[in-house]
Coordinates of N, CA and C in Angstrom, one line a residue:
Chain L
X1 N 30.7 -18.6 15.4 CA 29.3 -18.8 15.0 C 29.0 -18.1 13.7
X2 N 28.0 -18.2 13.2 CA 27.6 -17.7 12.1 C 27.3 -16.4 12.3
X3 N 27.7 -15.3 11.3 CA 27.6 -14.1 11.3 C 26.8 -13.5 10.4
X4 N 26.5 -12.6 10.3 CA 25.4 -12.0 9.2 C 25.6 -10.2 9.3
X5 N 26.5 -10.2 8.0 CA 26.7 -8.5 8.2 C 25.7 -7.4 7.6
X6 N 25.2 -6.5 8.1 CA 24.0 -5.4 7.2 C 24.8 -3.9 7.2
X7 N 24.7 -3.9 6.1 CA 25.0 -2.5 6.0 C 24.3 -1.3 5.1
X8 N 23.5 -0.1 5.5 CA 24.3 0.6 6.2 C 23.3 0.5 7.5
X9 N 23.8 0.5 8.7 CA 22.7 0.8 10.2 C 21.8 1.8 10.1
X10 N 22.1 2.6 9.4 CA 21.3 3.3 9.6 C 21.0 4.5 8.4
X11 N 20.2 4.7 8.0 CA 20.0 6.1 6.7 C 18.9 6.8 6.5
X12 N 19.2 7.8 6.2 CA 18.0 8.7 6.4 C 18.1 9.4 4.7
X13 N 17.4 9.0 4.0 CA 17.0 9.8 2.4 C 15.6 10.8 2.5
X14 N 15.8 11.3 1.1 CA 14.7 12.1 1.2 C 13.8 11.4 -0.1
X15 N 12.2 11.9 0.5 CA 11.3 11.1 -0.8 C 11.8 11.3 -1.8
X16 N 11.4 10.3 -2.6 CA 11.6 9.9 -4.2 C 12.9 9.4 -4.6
X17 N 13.9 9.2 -3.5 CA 15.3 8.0 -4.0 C 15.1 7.2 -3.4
X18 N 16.2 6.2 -4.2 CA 16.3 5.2 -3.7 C 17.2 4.5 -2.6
X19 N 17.2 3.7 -2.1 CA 18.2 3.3 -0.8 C 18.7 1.4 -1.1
X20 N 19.7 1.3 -1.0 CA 20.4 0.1 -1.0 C 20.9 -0.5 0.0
X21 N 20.6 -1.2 0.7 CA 20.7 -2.0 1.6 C 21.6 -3.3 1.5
X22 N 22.3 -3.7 2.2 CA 23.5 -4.5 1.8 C 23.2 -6.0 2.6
X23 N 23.1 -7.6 2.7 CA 22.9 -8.4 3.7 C 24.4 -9.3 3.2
X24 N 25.5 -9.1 3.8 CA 26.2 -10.1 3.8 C 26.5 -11.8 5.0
X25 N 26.6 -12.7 4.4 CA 27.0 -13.8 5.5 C 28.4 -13.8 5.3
X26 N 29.3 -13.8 6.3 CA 30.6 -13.6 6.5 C 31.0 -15.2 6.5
X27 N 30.4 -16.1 7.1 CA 31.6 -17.3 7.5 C 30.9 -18.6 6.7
X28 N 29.5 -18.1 5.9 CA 28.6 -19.6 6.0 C 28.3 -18.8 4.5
X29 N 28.3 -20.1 3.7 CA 27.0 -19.9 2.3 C 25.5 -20.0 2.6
X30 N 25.2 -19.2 2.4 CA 23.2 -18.8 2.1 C 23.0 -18.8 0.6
X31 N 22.6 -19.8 0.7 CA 21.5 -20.1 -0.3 C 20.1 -19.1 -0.9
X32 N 19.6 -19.0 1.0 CA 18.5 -18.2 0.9 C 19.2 -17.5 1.9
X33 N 17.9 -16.3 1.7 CA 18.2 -15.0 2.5 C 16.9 -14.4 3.0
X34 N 16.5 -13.7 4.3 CA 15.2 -13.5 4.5 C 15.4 -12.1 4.7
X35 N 14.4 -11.6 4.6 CA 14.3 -10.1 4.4 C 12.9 -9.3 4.9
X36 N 13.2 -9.2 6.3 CA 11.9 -8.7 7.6 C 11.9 -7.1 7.2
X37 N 10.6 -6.6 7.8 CA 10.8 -5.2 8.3 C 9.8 -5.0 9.6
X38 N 9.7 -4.1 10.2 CA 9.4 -4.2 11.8 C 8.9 -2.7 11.9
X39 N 7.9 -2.4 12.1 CA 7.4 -1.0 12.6 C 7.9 -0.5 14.4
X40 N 7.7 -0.1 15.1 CA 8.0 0.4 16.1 C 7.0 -0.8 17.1
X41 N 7.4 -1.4 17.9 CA 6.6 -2.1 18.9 C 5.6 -2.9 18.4
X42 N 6.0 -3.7 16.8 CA 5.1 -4.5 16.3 C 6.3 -6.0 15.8
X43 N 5.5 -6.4 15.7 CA 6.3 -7.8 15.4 C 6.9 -8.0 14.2
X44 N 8.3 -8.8 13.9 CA 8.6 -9.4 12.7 C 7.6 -9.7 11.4
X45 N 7.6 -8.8 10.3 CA 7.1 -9.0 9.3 C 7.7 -9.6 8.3
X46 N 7.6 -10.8 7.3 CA 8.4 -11.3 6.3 C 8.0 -10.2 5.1
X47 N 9.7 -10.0 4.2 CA 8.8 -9.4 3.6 C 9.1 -10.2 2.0
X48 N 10.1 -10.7 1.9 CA 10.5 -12.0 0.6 C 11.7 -12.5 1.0
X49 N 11.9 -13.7 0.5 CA 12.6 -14.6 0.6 C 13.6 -14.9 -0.4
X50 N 14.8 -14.2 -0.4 CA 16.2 -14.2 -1.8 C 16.6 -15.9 -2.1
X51 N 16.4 -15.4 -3.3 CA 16.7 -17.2 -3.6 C 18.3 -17.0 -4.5
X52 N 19.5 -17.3 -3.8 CA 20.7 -17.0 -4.5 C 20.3 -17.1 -6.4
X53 N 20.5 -16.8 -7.1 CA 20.4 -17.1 -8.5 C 19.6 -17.2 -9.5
X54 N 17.8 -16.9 -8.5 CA 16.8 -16.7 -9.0 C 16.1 -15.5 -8.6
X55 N 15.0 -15.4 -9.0 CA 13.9 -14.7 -8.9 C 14.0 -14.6 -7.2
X56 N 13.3 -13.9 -6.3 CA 12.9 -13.5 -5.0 C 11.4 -13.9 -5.0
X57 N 11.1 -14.4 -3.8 CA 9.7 -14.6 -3.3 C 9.0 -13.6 -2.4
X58 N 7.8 -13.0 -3.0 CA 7.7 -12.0 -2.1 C 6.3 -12.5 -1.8
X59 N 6.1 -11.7 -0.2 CA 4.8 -12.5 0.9 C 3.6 -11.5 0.1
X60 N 2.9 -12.1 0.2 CA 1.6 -10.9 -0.2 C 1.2 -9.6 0.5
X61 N 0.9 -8.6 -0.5 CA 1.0 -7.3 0.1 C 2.4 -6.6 -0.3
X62 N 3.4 -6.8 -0.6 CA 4.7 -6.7 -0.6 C 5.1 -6.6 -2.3
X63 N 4.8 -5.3 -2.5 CA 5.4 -5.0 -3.9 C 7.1 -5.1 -4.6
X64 N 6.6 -6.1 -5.3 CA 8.5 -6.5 -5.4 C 8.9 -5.2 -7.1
X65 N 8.2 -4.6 -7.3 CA 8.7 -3.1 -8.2 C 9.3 -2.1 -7.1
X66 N 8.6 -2.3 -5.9 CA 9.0 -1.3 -4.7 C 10.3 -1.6 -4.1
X67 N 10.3 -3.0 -3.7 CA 11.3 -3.6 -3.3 C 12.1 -4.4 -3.7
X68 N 13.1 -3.7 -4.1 CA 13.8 -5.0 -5.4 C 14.8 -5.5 -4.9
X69 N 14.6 -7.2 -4.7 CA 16.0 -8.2 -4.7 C 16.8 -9.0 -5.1
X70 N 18.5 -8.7 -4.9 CA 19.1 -9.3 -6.0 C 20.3 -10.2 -4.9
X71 N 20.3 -11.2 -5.3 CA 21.2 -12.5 -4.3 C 21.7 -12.6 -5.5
X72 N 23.2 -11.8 -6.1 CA 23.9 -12.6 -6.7 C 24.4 -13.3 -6.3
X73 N 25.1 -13.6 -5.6 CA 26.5 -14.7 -4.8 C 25.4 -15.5 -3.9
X74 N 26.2 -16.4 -3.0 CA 25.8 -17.3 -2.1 C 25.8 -16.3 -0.6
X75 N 26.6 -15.3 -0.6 CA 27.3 -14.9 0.5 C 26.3 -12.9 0.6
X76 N 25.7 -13.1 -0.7 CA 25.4 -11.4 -0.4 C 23.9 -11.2 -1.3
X77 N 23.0 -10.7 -0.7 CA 21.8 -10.4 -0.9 C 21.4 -8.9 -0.7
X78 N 20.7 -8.4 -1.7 CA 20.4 -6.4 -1.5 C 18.8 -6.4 -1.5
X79 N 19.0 -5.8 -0.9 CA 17.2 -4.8 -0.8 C 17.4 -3.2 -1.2
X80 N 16.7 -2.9 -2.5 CA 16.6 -2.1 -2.7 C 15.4 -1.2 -2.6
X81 N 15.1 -0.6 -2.1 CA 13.9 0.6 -1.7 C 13.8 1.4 -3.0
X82 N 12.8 1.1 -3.8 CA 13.2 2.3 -5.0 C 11.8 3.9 -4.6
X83 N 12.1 4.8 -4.7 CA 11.2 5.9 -4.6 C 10.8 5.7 -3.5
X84 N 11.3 5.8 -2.6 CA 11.1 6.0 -0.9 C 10.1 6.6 -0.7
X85 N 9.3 6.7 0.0 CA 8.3 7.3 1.0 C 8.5 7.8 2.3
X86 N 7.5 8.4 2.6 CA 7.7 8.4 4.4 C 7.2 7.4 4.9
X87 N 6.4 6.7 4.4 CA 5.3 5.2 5.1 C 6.4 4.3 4.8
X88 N 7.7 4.4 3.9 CA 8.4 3.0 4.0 C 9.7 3.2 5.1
X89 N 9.4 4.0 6.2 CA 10.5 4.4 7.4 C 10.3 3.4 8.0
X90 N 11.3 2.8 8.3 CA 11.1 1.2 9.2 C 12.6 1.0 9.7
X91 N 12.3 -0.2 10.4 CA 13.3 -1.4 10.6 C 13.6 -2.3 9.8
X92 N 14.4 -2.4 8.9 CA 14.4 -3.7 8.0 C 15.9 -3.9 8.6
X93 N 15.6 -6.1 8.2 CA 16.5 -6.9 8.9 C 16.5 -8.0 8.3
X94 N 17.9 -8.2 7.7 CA 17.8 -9.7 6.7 C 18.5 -10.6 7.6
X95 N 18.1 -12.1 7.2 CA 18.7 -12.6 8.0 C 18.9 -14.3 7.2
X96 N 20.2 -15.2 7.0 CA 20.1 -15.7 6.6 C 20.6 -17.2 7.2
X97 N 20.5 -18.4 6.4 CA 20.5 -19.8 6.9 C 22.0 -20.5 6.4
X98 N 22.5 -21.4 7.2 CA 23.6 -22.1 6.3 C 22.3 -23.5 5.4
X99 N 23.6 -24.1 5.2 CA 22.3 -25.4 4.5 C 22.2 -26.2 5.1
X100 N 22.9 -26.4 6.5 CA 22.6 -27.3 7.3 C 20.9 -27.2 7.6
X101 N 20.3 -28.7 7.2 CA 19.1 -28.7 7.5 C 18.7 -28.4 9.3
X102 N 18.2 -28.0 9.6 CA 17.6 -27.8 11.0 C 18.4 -26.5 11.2
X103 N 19.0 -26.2 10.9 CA 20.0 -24.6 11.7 C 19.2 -23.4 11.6
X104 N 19.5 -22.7 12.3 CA 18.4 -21.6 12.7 C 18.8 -20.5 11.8
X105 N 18.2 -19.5 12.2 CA 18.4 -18.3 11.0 C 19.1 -17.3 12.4
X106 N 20.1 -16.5 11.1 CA 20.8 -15.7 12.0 C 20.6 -14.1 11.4
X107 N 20.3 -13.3 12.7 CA 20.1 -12.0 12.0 C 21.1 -11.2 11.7
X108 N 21.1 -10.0 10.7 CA 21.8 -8.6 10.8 C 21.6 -8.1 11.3
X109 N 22.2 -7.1 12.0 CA 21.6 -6.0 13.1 C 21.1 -4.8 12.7
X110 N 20.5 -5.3 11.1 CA 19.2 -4.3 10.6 C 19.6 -3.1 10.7
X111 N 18.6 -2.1 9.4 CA 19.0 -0.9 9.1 C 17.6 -0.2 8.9
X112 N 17.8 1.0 10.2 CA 17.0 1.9 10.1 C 16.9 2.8 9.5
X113 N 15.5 3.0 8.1 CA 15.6 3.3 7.3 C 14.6 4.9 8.0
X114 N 15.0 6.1 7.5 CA 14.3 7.2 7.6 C 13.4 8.1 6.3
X115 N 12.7 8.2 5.6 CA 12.3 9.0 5.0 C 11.7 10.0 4.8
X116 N 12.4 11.1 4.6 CA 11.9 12.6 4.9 C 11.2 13.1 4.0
Chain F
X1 N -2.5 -22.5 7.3 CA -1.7 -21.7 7.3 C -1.0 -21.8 8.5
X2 N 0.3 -21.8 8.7 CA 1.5 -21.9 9.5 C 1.3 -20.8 10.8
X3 N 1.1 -20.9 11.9 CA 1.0 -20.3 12.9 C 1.8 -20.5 14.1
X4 N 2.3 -18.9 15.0 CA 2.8 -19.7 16.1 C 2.7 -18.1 17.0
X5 N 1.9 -19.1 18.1 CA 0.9 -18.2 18.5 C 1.7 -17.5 20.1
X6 N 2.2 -16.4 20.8 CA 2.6 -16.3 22.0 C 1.4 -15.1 22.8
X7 N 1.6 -15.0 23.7 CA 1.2 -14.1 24.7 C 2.0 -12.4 24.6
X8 N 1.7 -11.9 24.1 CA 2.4 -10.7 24.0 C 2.8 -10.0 25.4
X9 N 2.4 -10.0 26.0 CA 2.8 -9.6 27.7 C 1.8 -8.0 27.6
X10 N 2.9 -7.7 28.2 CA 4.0 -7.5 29.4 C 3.8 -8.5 30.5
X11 N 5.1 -9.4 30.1 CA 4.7 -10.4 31.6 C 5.9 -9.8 32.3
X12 N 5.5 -9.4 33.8 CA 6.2 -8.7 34.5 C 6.8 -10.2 35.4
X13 N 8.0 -10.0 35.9 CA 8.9 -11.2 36.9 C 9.8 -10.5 37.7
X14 N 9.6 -10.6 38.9 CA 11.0 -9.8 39.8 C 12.2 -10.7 39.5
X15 N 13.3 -9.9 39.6 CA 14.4 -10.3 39.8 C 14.9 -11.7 40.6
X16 N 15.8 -12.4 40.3 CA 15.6 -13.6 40.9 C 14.7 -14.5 40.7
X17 N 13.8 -14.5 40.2 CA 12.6 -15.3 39.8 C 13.2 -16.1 38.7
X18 N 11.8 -17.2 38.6 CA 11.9 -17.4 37.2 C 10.7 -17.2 35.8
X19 N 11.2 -17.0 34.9 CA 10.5 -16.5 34.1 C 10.0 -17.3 33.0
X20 N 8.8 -17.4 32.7 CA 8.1 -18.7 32.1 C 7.7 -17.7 31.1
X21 N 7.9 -18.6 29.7 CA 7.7 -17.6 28.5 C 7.1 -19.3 27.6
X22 N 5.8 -18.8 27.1 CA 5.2 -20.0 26.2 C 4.6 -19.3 24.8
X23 N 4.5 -21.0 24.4 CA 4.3 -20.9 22.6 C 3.8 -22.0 22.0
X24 N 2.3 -21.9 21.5 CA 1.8 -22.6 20.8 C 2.5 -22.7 19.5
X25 N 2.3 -24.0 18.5 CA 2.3 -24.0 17.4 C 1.1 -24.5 16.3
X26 N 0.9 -24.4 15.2 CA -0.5 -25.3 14.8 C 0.2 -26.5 13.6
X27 N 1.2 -26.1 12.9 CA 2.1 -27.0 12.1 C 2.7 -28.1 12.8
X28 N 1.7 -29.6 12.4 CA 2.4 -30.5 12.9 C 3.6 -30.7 12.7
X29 N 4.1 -30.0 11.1 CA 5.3 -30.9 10.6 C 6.3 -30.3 10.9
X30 N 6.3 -29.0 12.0 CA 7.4 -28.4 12.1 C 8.3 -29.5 12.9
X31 N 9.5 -29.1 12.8 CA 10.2 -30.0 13.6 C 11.9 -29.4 14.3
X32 N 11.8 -27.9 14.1 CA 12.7 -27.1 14.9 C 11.8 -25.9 15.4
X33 N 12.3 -25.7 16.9 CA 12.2 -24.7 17.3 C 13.2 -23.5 18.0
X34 N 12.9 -22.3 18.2 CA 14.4 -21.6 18.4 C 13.1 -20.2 19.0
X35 N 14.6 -20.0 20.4 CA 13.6 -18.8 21.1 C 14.7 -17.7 20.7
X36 N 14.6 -16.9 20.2 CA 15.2 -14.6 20.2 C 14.8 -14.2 21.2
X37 N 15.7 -13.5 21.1 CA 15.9 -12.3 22.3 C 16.3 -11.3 21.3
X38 N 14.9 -10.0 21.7 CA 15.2 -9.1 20.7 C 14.9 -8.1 21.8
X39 N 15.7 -6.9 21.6 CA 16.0 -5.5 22.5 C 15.4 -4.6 21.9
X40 N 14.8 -3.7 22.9 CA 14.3 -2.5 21.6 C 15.5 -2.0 20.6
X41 N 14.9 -1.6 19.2 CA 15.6 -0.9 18.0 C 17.0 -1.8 17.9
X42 N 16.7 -3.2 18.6 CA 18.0 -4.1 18.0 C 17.4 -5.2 16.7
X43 N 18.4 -5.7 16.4 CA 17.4 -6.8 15.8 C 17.9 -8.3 16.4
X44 N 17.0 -9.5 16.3 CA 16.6 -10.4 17.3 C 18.5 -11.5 17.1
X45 N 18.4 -11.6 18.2 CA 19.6 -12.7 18.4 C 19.3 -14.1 19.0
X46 N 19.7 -15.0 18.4 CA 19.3 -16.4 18.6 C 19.8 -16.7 20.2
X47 N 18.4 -17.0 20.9 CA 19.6 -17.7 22.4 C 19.6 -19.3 22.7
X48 N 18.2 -20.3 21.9 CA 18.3 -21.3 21.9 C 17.6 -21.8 21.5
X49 N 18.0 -22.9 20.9 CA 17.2 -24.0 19.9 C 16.8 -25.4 20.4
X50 N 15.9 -25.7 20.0 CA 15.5 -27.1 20.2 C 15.0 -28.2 19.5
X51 N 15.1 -29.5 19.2 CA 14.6 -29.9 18.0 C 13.9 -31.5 18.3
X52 N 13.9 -32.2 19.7 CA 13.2 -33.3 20.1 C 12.8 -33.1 21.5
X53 N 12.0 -33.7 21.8 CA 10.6 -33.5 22.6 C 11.4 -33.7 24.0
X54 N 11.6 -32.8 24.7 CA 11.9 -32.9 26.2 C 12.4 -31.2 27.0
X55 N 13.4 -31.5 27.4 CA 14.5 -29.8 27.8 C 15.8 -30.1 27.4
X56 N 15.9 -29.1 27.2 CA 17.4 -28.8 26.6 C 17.7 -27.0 27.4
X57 N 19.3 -27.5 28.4 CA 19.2 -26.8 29.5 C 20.7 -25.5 28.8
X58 N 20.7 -24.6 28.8 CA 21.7 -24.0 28.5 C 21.9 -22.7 29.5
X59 N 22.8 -22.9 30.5 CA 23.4 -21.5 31.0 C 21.5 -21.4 32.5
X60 N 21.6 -20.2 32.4 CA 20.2 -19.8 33.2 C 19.2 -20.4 32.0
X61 N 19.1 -20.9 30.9 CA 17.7 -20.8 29.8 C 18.0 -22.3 29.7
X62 N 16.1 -22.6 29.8 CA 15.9 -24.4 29.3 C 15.0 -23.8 28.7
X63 N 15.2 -24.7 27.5 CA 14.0 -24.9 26.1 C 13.2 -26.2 26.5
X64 N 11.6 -26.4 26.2 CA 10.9 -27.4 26.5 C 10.1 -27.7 25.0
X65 N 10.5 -28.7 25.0 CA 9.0 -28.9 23.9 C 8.5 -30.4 24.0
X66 N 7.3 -30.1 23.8 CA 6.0 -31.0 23.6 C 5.6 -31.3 22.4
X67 N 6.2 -32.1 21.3 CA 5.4 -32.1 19.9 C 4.2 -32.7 19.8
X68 N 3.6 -33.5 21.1 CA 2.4 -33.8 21.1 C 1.4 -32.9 21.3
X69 N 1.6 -32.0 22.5 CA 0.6 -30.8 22.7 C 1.2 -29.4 22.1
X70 N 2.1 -29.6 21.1 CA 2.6 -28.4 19.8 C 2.5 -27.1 21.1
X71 N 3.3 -27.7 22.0 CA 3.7 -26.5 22.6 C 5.3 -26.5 22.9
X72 N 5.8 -25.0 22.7 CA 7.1 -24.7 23.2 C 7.2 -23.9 24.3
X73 N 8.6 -23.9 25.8 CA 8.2 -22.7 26.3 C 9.7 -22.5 26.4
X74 N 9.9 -21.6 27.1 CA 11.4 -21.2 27.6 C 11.6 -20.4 29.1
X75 N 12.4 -21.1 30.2 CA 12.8 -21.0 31.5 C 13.4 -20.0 31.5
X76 N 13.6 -18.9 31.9 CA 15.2 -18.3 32.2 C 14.8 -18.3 33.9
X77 N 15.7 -18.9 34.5 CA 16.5 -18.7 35.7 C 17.2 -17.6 36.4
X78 N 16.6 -17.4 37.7 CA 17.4 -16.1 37.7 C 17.9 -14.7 37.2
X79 N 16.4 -14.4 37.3 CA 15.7 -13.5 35.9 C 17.2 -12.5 36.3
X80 N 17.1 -11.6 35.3 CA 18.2 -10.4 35.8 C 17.6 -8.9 34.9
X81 N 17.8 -8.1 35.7 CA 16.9 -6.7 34.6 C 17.6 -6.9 33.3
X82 N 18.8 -7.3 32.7 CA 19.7 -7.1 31.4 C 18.4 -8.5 30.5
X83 N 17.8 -9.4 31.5 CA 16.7 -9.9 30.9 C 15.6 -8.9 30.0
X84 N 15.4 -8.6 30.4 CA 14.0 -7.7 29.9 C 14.0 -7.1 28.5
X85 N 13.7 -7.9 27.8 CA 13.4 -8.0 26.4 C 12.1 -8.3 25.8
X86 N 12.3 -8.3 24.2 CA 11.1 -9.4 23.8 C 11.3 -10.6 23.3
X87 N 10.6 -11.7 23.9 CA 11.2 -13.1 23.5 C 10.4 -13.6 22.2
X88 N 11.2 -14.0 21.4 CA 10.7 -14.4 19.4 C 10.7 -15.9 19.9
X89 N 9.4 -16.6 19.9 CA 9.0 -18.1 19.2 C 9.2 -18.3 17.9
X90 N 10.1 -18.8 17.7 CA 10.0 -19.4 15.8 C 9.4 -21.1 15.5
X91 N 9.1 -21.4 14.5 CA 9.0 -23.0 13.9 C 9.5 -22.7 12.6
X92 N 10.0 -24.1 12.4 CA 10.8 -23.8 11.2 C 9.9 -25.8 10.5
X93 N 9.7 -25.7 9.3 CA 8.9 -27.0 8.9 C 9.4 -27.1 7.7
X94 N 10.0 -27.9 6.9 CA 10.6 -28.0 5.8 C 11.3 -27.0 5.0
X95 N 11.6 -26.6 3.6 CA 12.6 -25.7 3.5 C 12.0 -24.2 3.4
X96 N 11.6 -24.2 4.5 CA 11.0 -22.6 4.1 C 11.4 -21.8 5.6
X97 N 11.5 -20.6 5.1 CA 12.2 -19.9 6.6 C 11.5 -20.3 7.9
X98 N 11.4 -19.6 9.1 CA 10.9 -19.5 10.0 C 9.4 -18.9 10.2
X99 N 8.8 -19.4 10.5 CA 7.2 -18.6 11.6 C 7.6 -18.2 12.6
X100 N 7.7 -16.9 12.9 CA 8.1 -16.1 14.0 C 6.4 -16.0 14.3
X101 N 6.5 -15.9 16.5 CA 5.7 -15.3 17.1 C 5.4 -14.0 17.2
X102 N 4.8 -13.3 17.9 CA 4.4 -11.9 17.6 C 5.6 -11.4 18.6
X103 N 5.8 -12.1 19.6 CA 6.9 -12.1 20.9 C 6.2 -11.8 22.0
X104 N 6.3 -12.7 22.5 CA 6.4 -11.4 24.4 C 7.2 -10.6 25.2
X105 N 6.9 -9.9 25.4 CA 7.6 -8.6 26.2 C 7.6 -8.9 27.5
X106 N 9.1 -9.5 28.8 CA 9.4 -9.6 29.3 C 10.1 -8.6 30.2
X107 N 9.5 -7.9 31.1 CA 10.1 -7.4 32.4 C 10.5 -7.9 33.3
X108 N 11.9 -7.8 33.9 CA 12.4 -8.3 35.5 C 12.4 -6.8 36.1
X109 N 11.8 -7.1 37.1 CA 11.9 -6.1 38.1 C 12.8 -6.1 39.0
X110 N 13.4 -4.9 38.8 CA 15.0 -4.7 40.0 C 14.3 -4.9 41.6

C-alpha cells in the first residue's frame, strides 16, 4: 500500500529557530501534498496544500512567511517553521495522494513539534 | 462552503456490540468517501473507503452511503477495546484534498 514517510517524529527547539520537517511518499508520485496541524483533542486543521513545482496554497489565517513550502520532486514536500514560537507547538501531519482519481489520502505519522 | 458534519461523542458501546458512527455531508458533488481511525498523539490511518451508494463490507467494518440523503456511516462489528479511537469522516469532490469531520470519539467498554 501506499506509504507516506515524515520525518523528524518528533523535536523540540527553542524560540526564534527554525524547524524542517520532511514529507516523503515512498512507493507512489504526489503531485500534491497536504499539510495538517492538530492541537491536543481538536480536530484536523488544513493548513496548505503543496503543489509539486509551484507555489503552495495556503487556507486562510495561515501565514505562508511563517510557514514555508517547498515540493521540489513528486516524491518529497518540506514544511518549514521559520522563528518558532511556543503557540506554534503542535501536531503537524502531511499527507499525500497518488493521481489515481478517487484514491484516498494517506497519512505520515506526523511530527510533534515542541517550542520552548 | 464544503462541510462534513459528525457527532463528536463520546459515544460509549460495550464490547461485543455494535458500533454505529455517522456523517453528514452538504457537497453534492462529492463523490468519495473514506472513514480514519486516529489514536491519541497518532496520526489518522485510513480503514475504509467508499465511492457508490450502498455497503461496502470489510473485515468487522461496513461503509454505508446514501448520496441522496448525503449521509455516510460506518459499522464496526464486534466492537473490541483496541476499537476506541477517534473516527475521521472525509469527502473528497473534485481535485481538491479531503473535508475531514471534526471526528467522533469512540469508546468500547471492556
Amino acid at each position: 500500500g501506499a506509504v507516506v514517510s515524515q520525518h523528524p517524529s518528533r523535536v523540540i527547539c527553542k524560540s526564534g529557530t527554525s524547524v524542517k520537517i520532511e514529507c516523503r511518499s515512498l512507493d507512489f508520485q504526489a503531485t500534491t501534498m497536504f499539510w495538517y496541524r492538530q492541537f491536543p483533542k481538536k480536530s484536523l486543521m488544513l493548513m496548505a496544500t503543496s503543489n509539486e513545482g509551484s507555489k503552495a496554497t495556503y487556507e486562510q489565517g495561515v501565514e505562508k512567511d511563517k510557514f514555508l513550502i517547498n515540493h521540489a520532486s513528486l516524491t518529497l514536500s518540506t514544511l518549514t517553521v521559520t522563528s518558532a514560537h511556543p503557540e506554534d507547538s503542535s501536531f503537524y501531519i502531511c499527507s499525500a495522494r497518488d493521481r489515481t482519481y478517487n484514491s484516498p489520502l494517506h497519512f505520515g505519522n506526523g511530527t510533534r513539534l515542541t517550542v520552548t | 462552503q464544503k462541510e462534513v458534519e459528525q457527532n463528536s461523542g463520546p459515544l460509549s458501546v460495550p464490547e461485543g456490540a455494535i458500533a454505529s458512527l455517522n456523517c453528514t455531508y452538504s457537497d453534492r458533488g462529492s463523490q468519495s468517501f473514506f472513514w480514519y481511525r486516529q489514536y491519541s498523539g497518532k496520526s489518522p490511518e485510513l480503514i475504509m473507503s467508499i465511492y457508490s451508494n450502498g455497503d461496502k463490507e470489510d473485515g468487522r467494518f461496513t461503509a454505508q452511503l446514501n448520496k441522496a440523503s448525503q449521509y455516510v456511516s460506518l459499522l464496526i462489528r464486534d466492537s473490541q477495546p483496541s476499537d476506541s479511537a477517534t473516527y475521521l469522516c472525509a469527502g473528497k469532490g473534485g481535485a481538491d484534498g479531503l473535508t475531514f469531520g471534526k471526528g467522533t470519539h469512540l469508546i468500547i467498554q471492556p
